[in-house]
Amino acid sequence: GNSVTQMEGPVTLSEEAFLTINCTYTATGYPSLFWYVQYPGEGLQLLLKATKADDKGSNKGFEATYRKETTSFHLEKGSVQVSDSAVYFCALSSFQKLVFGTGTRLLVSP
Amino acid sequence: EAQVTQNPRYLITVTGKKLTVTCSQNMNHEYMSWYRQDPGLGLRQIYYSMNVEVTDKGDVPEGYKVSRKEKRNFPLILESPSPNQTSLYFCASNDRQMRPGELFFGEGSRLTVL
């Protein structure tokens, strides 16, 4: 079945460091791919998405590129801020639902 | 303001005592869904609804019921809660036609079953 694998966390960085959170997927067909973010005490929010191979999703300085050949959708940001501290979920669209990874917690210190 | 509202946000209950978690959205979305979030497991879909009176099971439906009598509301019912249903629950809605896969989530309901 369809599945998403994310790197284990937490990821701990200093402010202005470069961020990469790895995400790979297994799917039949060509699903859309998403990154959602969950700030403490809140629900998930869509961060970015890509709907086909080689698409790049971007938002708030975050980027991810849909790589069909490596079945990956890694999240990157050039310079993280303390306010980026949150849990990040990679997800793919499947029949009538999203399939989520287990989430990666990001902690950014000043 | 566009939102998905869940109630209660926090609940501690005992095994076997029926409870309902309400969910309401004000965006006129046809699609609504319930997920549970557990450490190390991410989010898993419990039930979903494509429209009024149309519901179907997700990946982990055991022990739960839902109903969709009105477009805006999608309550989650635990007829006889057990400790393994202790979890963080999220309701979500979506405009499937305009923005497939883009879920709007409520703030979550943390349930503890003793």
Coordinates of C-alpha atoms in Angstrom, one line a residue:
Chain A
G1 CA 0.0 0.0 0.0
N2 CA 0.9 3.7 -0.1
S3 CA 3.2 4.9 2.6
V4 CA 5.4 7.8 3.6
T5 CA 8.7 7.6 5.5
Q6 CA 10.2 10.6 7.3
M7 CA 13.5 11.0 9.1
E8 CA 13.3 10.5 12.9
G9 CA 13.6 13.6 15.0
P10 CA 14.0 15.8 16.8
V11 CA 16.1 17.9 14.5
T12 CA 17.9 20.5 16.5
L13 CA 19.3 23.6 14.8
S14 CA 20.6 27.0 15.6
E15 CA 18.9 30.0 14.1
E16 CA 19.9 30.8 10.5
A17 CA 21.1 27.2 9.9
F18 CA 20.1 25.2 6.8
L19 CA 17.3 22.7 7.2
T20 CA 16.7 19.5 5.4
I21 CA 14.0 17.0 6.5
N22 CA 14.0 13.9 4.4
C23 CA 10.8 12.3 3.1
T24 CA 10.4 9.3 0.8
Y25 CA 7.3 7.6 -0.4
T26 CA 5.9 4.4 -1.8
A27 CA 2.8 4.7 -4.0
T28 CA 1.1 3.3 -7.0
G29 CA 0.6 5.9 -9.7
Y30 CA 1.6 9.5 -9.2
P31 CA 0.1 11.0 -6.1
S32 CA 0.2 14.6 -5.1
L33 CA 2.7 15.3 -2.3
F34 CA 2.4 17.7 0.7
W35 CA 4.1 19.1 3.7
Y36 CA 2.0 20.0 6.6
V37 CA 3.2 21.8 9.8
Q38 CA 1.9 21.6 13.3
Y39 CA 2.7 24.3 15.8
P40 CA 2.4 23.5 19.5
G41 CA -1.2 23.2 20.5
E42 CA -2.6 23.6 17.0
G43 CA -3.9 21.6 14.2
L44 CA -2.0 20.9 11.0
Q45 CA -1.6 23.5 8.4
L46 CA -0.7 23.0 4.8
L47 CA 2.8 24.3 4.2
L48 CA 3.4 23.4 0.5
K49 CA 2.4 20.9 -2.1
A50 CA 3.5 19.5 -5.5
T51 CA 1.1 17.7 -7.8
K52 CA 3.5 16.2 -10.4
A53 CA 7.0 15.1 -11.0
D54 CA 9.7 17.8 -10.9
D55 CA 7.2 20.3 -9.5
K56 CA 8.6 22.5 -6.7
G57 CA 6.4 23.6 -3.9
S58 CA 7.4 26.6 -1.9
N59 CA 6.0 28.8 0.9
K60 CA 7.5 30.9 3.7
G61 CA 11.0 30.2 2.6
F62 CA 10.5 26.4 2.6
E63 CA 10.9 24.4 -0.6
A64 CA 10.4 20.8 -1.7
T65 CA 10.8 19.2 -5.1
Y66 CA 8.8 16.1 -6.3
R67 CA 11.4 13.6 -7.4
K68 CA 9.9 10.7 -9.1
E69 CA 13.2 8.9 -9.8
T70 CA 14.1 8.8 -6.1
T71 CA 10.5 8.8 -4.8
S72 CA 11.4 11.7 -2.5
F73 CA 10.0 15.1 -1.4
H74 CA 12.6 16.5 1.0
L75 CA 11.8 19.7 2.8
E76 CA 14.4 22.5 2.8
K77 CA 14.9 26.0 4.2
G78 CA 18.0 28.1 3.8
S79 CA 17.8 29.9 7.1
V80 CA 15.6 28.7 9.9
Q81 CA 14.1 30.9 12.6
V82 CA 13.0 30.1 16.2
S83 CA 9.4 30.5 15.0
D84 CA 9.9 27.5 12.7
S85 CA 10.0 25.2 15.6
A86 CA 7.2 22.8 15.0
V87 CA 6.4 19.2 13.9
Y88 CA 6.5 18.7 10.1
F89 CA 4.5 16.0 8.3
C90 CA 5.1 14.7 4.8
A91 CA 2.0 13.3 3.2
L92 CA 0.7 11.9 -0.1
S93 CA -2.8 11.8 -1.5
S94 CA -4.4 8.4 -1.7
F95 CA -7.9 7.2 -2.3
Q96 CA -10.1 9.6 -0.3
K97 CA -7.4 10.5 2.2
L98 CA -3.9 11.7 2.9
V99 CA -1.3 9.2 4.0
F100 CA 1.0 10.9 6.6
G101 CA 4.5 10.2 7.7
T102 CA 5.2 10.0 11.4
G103 CA 6.3 13.6 11.7
T104 CA 9.6 15.2 12.4
R105 CA 10.0 17.7 15.3
L106 CA 12.2 20.7 14.5
L107 CA 13.7 22.7 17.4
V108 CA 15.4 25.9 16.6
S109 CA 17.4 27.7 19.3
P110 CA 18.4 31.4 19.2
Chain B
E1 CA -13.1 33.4 9.3
A2 CA -12.8 30.0 7.7
Q3 CA -12.4 27.4 10.3
V4 CA -13.0 23.9 11.6
T5 CA -14.2 23.8 15.2
Q6 CA -13.9 20.8 17.4
N7 CA -15.3 20.3 20.9
P8 CA -14.3 19.4 23.5
R9 CA -10.6 20.3 23.2
Y10 CA -9.8 18.2 26.2
L11 CA -11.7 15.3 27.8
I12 CA -10.9 12.7 30.4
T13 CA -13.4 9.9 30.7
V14 CA -13.8 6.4 31.9
T15 CA -14.0 3.1 30.0
G16 CA -17.5 2.5 28.6
K17 CA -18.9 5.9 29.0
K18 CA -20.3 7.0 25.6
L19 CA -19.0 10.3 24.3
T20 CA -19.2 12.5 21.2
V21 CA -16.6 14.8 19.8
T22 CA -18.3 17.4 17.6
C23 CA -16.8 18.9 14.5
S24 CA -18.2 21.8 12.5
Q25 CA -16.9 23.7 9.4
N26 CA -18.0 27.0 8.0
M27 CA -16.5 26.6 4.5
N28 CA -19.3 24.7 2.8
H29 CA -16.9 21.8 2.2
E30 CA -18.4 18.5 1.0
Y31 CA -15.6 16.3 2.3
M32 CA -14.9 15.8 6.0
S33 CA -12.7 13.4 7.8
W34 CA -11.5 12.3 11.2
Y35 CA -7.9 11.4 12.1
R36 CA -6.2 10.2 15.2
Q37 CA -2.6 11.2 16.0
D38 CA -0.4 8.9 18.1
P39 CA 3.3 9.1 18.9
G40 CA 5.4 7.2 16.3
L41 CA 2.4 6.5 14.1
G42 CA 1.6 9.9 12.6
L43 CA -2.0 10.6 11.7
R44 CA -4.3 7.7 10.7
Q45 CA -7.7 8.2 9.1
I46 CA -10.7 6.9 11.1
Y47 CA -13.7 7.8 8.9
Y48 CA -14.5 10.1 6.1
S49 CA -17.5 11.6 4.5
M50 CA -17.9 12.7 0.9
N51 CA -21.1 14.5 1.4
V52 CA -24.3 14.5 3.5
E53 CA -25.4 10.9 4.4
V54 CA -22.3 9.5 2.7
T55 CA -19.7 8.1 5.1
D56 CA -17.0 5.4 4.8
K57 CA -14.4 3.7 6.9
G58 CA -10.8 4.8 7.0
D59 CA -7.8 2.8 8.2
V60 CA -8.7 2.5 11.9
P61 CA -12.6 2.6 12.2
E62 CA -12.9 0.0 15.0
G63 CA -14.7 1.4 18.1
Y64 CA -15.9 4.6 16.3
K65 CA -19.1 5.8 14.6
V66 CA -19.8 8.9 12.6
S67 CA -22.8 10.6 11.1
R68 CA -23.3 13.3 8.5
K69 CA -26.8 14.7 8.7
E70 CA -25.8 18.2 7.8
K71 CA -23.1 19.4 5.5
R72 CA -21.3 21.5 8.2
N73 CA -21.2 18.9 11.0
F74 CA -19.4 15.6 11.3
P75 CA -19.5 14.2 14.9
L76 CA -17.3 11.3 16.0
I77 CA -19.0 8.9 18.4
L78 CA -17.3 6.6 20.8
E79 CA -20.0 4.2 22.0
S80 CA -17.9 2.4 24.6
P81 CA -14.5 4.0 24.9
S82 CA -11.5 2.0 25.8
P83 CA -8.0 3.0 27.0
N84 CA -6.5 2.3 23.5
Q85 CA -8.7 5.1 22.2
T86 CA -6.7 7.6 24.2
S87 CA -5.3 9.8 21.5
L88 CA -5.3 13.3 19.9
Y89 CA -8.2 13.5 17.4
F90 CA -8.4 15.9 14.4
C91 CA -11.3 16.7 12.2
A92 CA -10.5 18.0 8.8
S93 CA -12.5 19.3 5.8
N94 CA -11.6 19.9 2.2
D95 CA -13.0 21.4 -1.0
R96 CA -12.1 18.4 -3.2
Q97 CA -13.0 20.1 -6.5
M98 CA -10.9 23.2 -6.0
R99 CA -8.1 22.1 -3.8
P100 CA -7.7 18.3 -3.7
G101 CA -5.6 17.1 -0.8
E102 CA -5.5 20.4 0.9
L103 CA -7.1 19.7 4.3
F104 CA -8.3 22.3 6.8
F105 CA -7.8 20.9 10.3
G106 CA -9.4 21.7 13.5
E107 CA -7.3 22.4 16.6
G108 CA -7.6 18.9 17.9
S109 CA -9.4 17.1 20.8
R110 CA -7.2 15.3 23.3
L111 CA -9.0 12.4 24.8
T112 CA -7.9 10.3 27.7
V113 CA -9.8 7.1 28.6
L114 CA -9.1 5.7 32.0

